[in-house]
Amino acid sequence: MHRLISRMPDRKVIYLDTGCCGMAGAFGMLEEKYDLSREVAKPLVEKIRALPYGTIVVASGTSCRQQINHLTPVRARHMAEVIAEALE
């Protein structure tokens, strides 16, 4: 993903090396795992919240996008959305 987006015109890529989003499929939705899920996601959430306004956040995993959308003011996008937009 990183290399592909880097080749798109007018795009600056920042790779956020944060590990897991904490959701891991249904794991983060389980009531007894919810707090742990948020704790695992904390490094990612902090880095996303520190990004400049308007930054596009790309996440391949469905549960990752859901976790990002739930815990940050950002709507994470799938790589296919970003590619489709670049082709317009």
Coordinates of N, CA and C in Angstrom, one line a residue:
M1 N 0.8 -1.2 0.0 CA 0.0 0.0 0.0 C 0.9 1.3 0.0
H2 N 1.9 1.3 0.9 CA 2.7 2.4 1.0 C 3.4 2.8 -0.3
R3 N 4.0 1.8 -1.0 CA 4.6 2.0 -2.3 C 3.7 2.5 -3.3
L4 N 2.5 1.9 -3.4 CA 1.5 2.3 -4.4 C 1.0 3.7 -4.2
I5 N 0.7 4.1 -3.0 CA 0.2 5.5 -2.8 C 1.4 6.4 -3.0
S6 N 2.6 6.1 -2.7 CA 3.7 6.9 -3.0 C 3.9 7.3 -4.4
R7 N 3.4 6.4 -5.3 CA 3.5 6.7 -6.7 C 2.3 7.5 -7.3
M8 N 1.3 7.8 -6.5 CA 0.2 8.6 -6.9 C 0.6 10.1 -6.9
P9 N 0.2 10.8 -7.9 CA 0.5 12.3 -7.9 C -0.2 13.0 -6.7
D10 N 0.5 14.0 -6.3 CA 0.0 14.9 -5.2 C -0.3 14.2 -3.9
R11 N 0.5 13.1 -3.6 CA 0.2 12.4 -2.4 C 1.5 12.4 -1.6
K12 N 1.5 12.6 -0.3 CA 2.6 12.5 0.6 C 2.2 11.4 1.6
V13 N 3.1 10.4 1.7 CA 2.7 9.2 2.5 C 3.5 9.2 3.8
I14 N 2.8 8.9 4.9 CA 3.4 8.8 6.2 C 2.9 7.4 6.7
Y15 N 3.9 6.5 7.0 CA 3.6 5.2 7.5 C 3.5 5.3 9.0
L16 N 2.4 4.9 9.6 CA 2.2 4.9 11.0 C 2.5 3.5 11.6
D17 N 3.7 3.3 12.1 CA 4.1 2.0 12.6 C 3.6 1.9 14.0
T18 N 2.4 1.4 14.2 CA 1.7 1.4 15.5 C 1.3 0.0 15.9
G19 N 1.4 -0.9 15.1 CA 1.0 -2.3 15.5 C -0.5 -2.4 15.3
C20 N -1.2 -3.2 16.1 CA -2.6 -3.6 15.9 C -3.5 -2.4 16.3
C21 N -4.7 -2.4 15.6 CA -5.7 -1.4 15.9 C -6.5 -1.8 17.2
G22 N -6.3 -3.0 17.6 CA -7.0 -3.5 18.9 C -8.4 -4.1 18.7
M23 N -8.9 -4.0 17.5 CA -10.2 -4.6 17.2 C -10.2 -6.1 16.9
A24 N -9.3 -6.5 16.1 CA -9.1 -7.9 15.7 C -10.4 -8.7 15.5
G25 N -11.1 -8.2 14.4 CA -12.4 -8.9 14.1 C -13.4 -8.6 15.2
A26 N -14.0 -9.6 15.8 CA -15.0 -9.4 16.8 C -14.4 -9.2 18.2
F27 N -13.1 -9.4 18.3 CA -12.5 -9.3 19.7 C -12.8 -8.1 20.4
G28 N -12.7 -6.9 19.8 CA -12.9 -5.6 20.4 C -14.4 -5.3 20.7
M29 N -15.3 -6.1 20.1 CA -16.7 -5.9 20.3 C -17.2 -6.6 21.5
L30 N -16.5 -7.6 22.0 CA -16.9 -8.4 23.1 C -16.8 -7.5 24.4
E31 N -17.9 -7.5 25.1 CA -17.9 -6.6 26.3 C -16.8 -6.8 27.2
E32 N -16.4 -8.0 27.4 CA -15.3 -8.3 28.4 C -13.9 -8.0 27.8
K33 N -13.8 -7.7 26.5 CA -12.6 -7.4 25.8 C -12.5 -5.9 25.4
Y34 N -13.5 -5.2 25.6 CA -13.6 -3.8 25.0 C -12.5 -2.9 25.6
D35 N -12.3 -2.9 26.9 CA -11.3 -2.0 27.5 C -9.9 -2.4 27.0
L36 N -9.6 -3.7 26.9 CA -8.3 -4.2 26.4 C -8.1 -3.7 24.9
S37 N -9.2 -3.9 24.2 CA -9.2 -3.5 22.8 C -8.8 -2.0 22.6
R38 N -9.4 -1.2 23.5 CA -9.1 0.3 23.4 C -7.7 0.6 23.9
E39 N -7.2 -0.2 24.8 CA -5.8 0.0 25.3 C -4.8 -0.4 24.2
V40 N -5.1 -1.5 23.5 CA -4.2 -1.9 22.4 C -4.2 -0.8 21.3
A41 N -5.3 -0.2 21.0 CA -5.5 0.8 20.0 C -4.9 2.1 20.4
K42 N -4.6 2.3 21.6 CA -4.1 3.7 22.1 C -3.0 4.3 21.3
P43 N -1.9 3.5 21.0 CA -0.8 4.2 20.2 C -1.3 4.6 18.8
L44 N -2.1 3.8 18.2 CA -2.6 4.2 16.9 C -3.5 5.4 17.0
V45 N -4.4 5.4 17.9 CA -5.3 6.5 18.1 C -4.6 7.8 18.4
E46 N -3.5 7.8 19.2 CA -2.8 9.0 19.5 C -2.1 9.5 18.3
K47 N -1.5 8.6 17.4 CA -0.9 9.1 16.2 C -1.9 9.6 15.2
I48 N -3.0 9.0 15.1 CA -4.0 9.5 14.2 C -4.5 10.9 14.6
R49 N -4.8 11.1 15.9 CA -5.2 12.3 16.4 C -4.2 13.5 16.2
A50 N -2.9 13.1 16.1 CA -1.9 14.1 16.0 C -1.7 14.5 14.5
L51 N -2.3 13.8 13.6 CA -2.2 14.1 12.1 C -2.8 15.4 11.8
P52 N -2.3 16.1 10.8 CA -3.0 17.4 10.4 C -4.4 17.1 9.9
Y53 N -5.2 18.1 10.1 CA -6.6 18.0 9.6 C -6.6 17.8 8.1
G54 N -7.5 16.9 7.7 CA -7.6 16.5 6.3 C -6.8 15.4 5.8
T55 N -5.9 14.9 6.7 CA -5.1 13.7 6.3 C -6.0 12.5 6.1
I56 N -5.7 11.8 5.0 CA -6.5 10.6 4.7 C -5.8 9.4 5.4
V57 N -6.5 8.7 6.1 CA -6.0 7.5 6.8 C -6.5 6.3 6.1
V58 N -5.6 5.4 5.7 CA -5.9 4.2 4.9 C -5.6 3.0 5.8
A59 N -6.6 2.1 5.9 CA -6.5 0.9 6.6 C -7.2 -0.2 5.8
S60 N -6.5 -1.3 5.7 CA -7.0 -2.4 4.8 C -8.1 -3.2 5.5
G61 N -7.9 -3.5 6.8 CA -8.8 -4.3 7.5 C -10.1 -3.7 7.9
T62 N -11.2 -4.4 7.7 CA -12.5 -3.9 8.1 C -12.6 -3.5 9.5
S63 N -12.2 -4.4 10.4 CA -12.2 -4.1 11.8 C -11.3 -3.0 12.2
C64 N -10.2 -2.8 11.5 CA -9.3 -1.7 11.8 C -10.0 -0.4 11.5
R65 N -10.7 -0.4 10.3 CA -11.4 0.9 9.9 C -12.5 1.2 10.9
Q66 N -13.2 0.2 11.4 CA -14.3 0.3 12.4 C -13.7 0.9 13.7
Q67 N -12.6 0.4 14.1 CA -12.0 0.8 15.4 C -11.5 2.3 15.2
I68 N -10.9 2.6 14.1 CA -10.4 4.0 13.9 C -11.6 4.9 13.8
N69 N -12.6 4.5 13.1 CA -13.8 5.4 13.0 C -14.5 5.6 14.4
H70 N -14.4 4.6 15.2 CA -15.1 4.6 16.5 C -14.3 5.5 17.5
L71 N -13.0 5.4 17.4 CA -12.1 6.0 18.5 C -11.5 7.4 18.1
T72 N -11.6 7.8 16.8 CA -11.0 9.0 16.4 C -12.0 9.8 15.6
P73 N -11.7 11.1 15.3 CA -12.6 11.9 14.5 C -12.4 11.7 13.0
V74 N -11.7 10.6 12.6 CA -11.3 10.3 11.2 C -12.1 9.2 10.7
R75 N -12.5 9.3 9.4 CA -13.1 8.2 8.7 C -12.0 7.5 7.9
A76 N -11.6 6.3 8.5 CA -10.5 5.6 7.8 C -11.1 5.0 6.5
R77 N -10.2 5.0 5.5 CA -10.7 4.5 4.1 C -9.9 3.3 3.7
H78 N -10.5 2.5 2.8 CA -9.9 1.4 2.2 C -9.0 1.8 1.1
M79 N -8.0 1.1 0.8 CA -7.1 1.4 -0.3 C -7.8 1.5 -1.6
A80 N -8.8 0.7 -1.8 CA -9.6 0.7 -3.1 C -10.3 2.1 -3.3
E81 N -10.7 2.7 -2.2 CA -11.4 4.0 -2.2 C -10.4 5.1 -2.7
V82 N -9.2 5.0 -2.1 CA -8.1 6.0 -2.4 C -7.7 5.8 -3.9
I83 N -7.5 4.6 -4.4 CA -7.2 4.4 -5.8 C -8.3 4.9 -6.7
A84 N -9.5 4.6 -6.4 CA -10.6 5.0 -7.2 C -10.7 6.5 -7.3
E85 N -10.5 7.2 -6.2 CA -10.5 8.7 -6.2 C -9.3 9.2 -7.0
A86 N -8.2 8.6 -7.0 CA -7.0 9.1 -7.7 C -7.2 8.9 -9.2
L87 N -8.0 7.9 -9.6 CA -8.3 7.6 -11.0 C -9.3 8.5 -11.6
E88 N -10.1 9.2 -10.8 CA -11.1 10.1 -11.3 C -10.6 11.3 -12.0

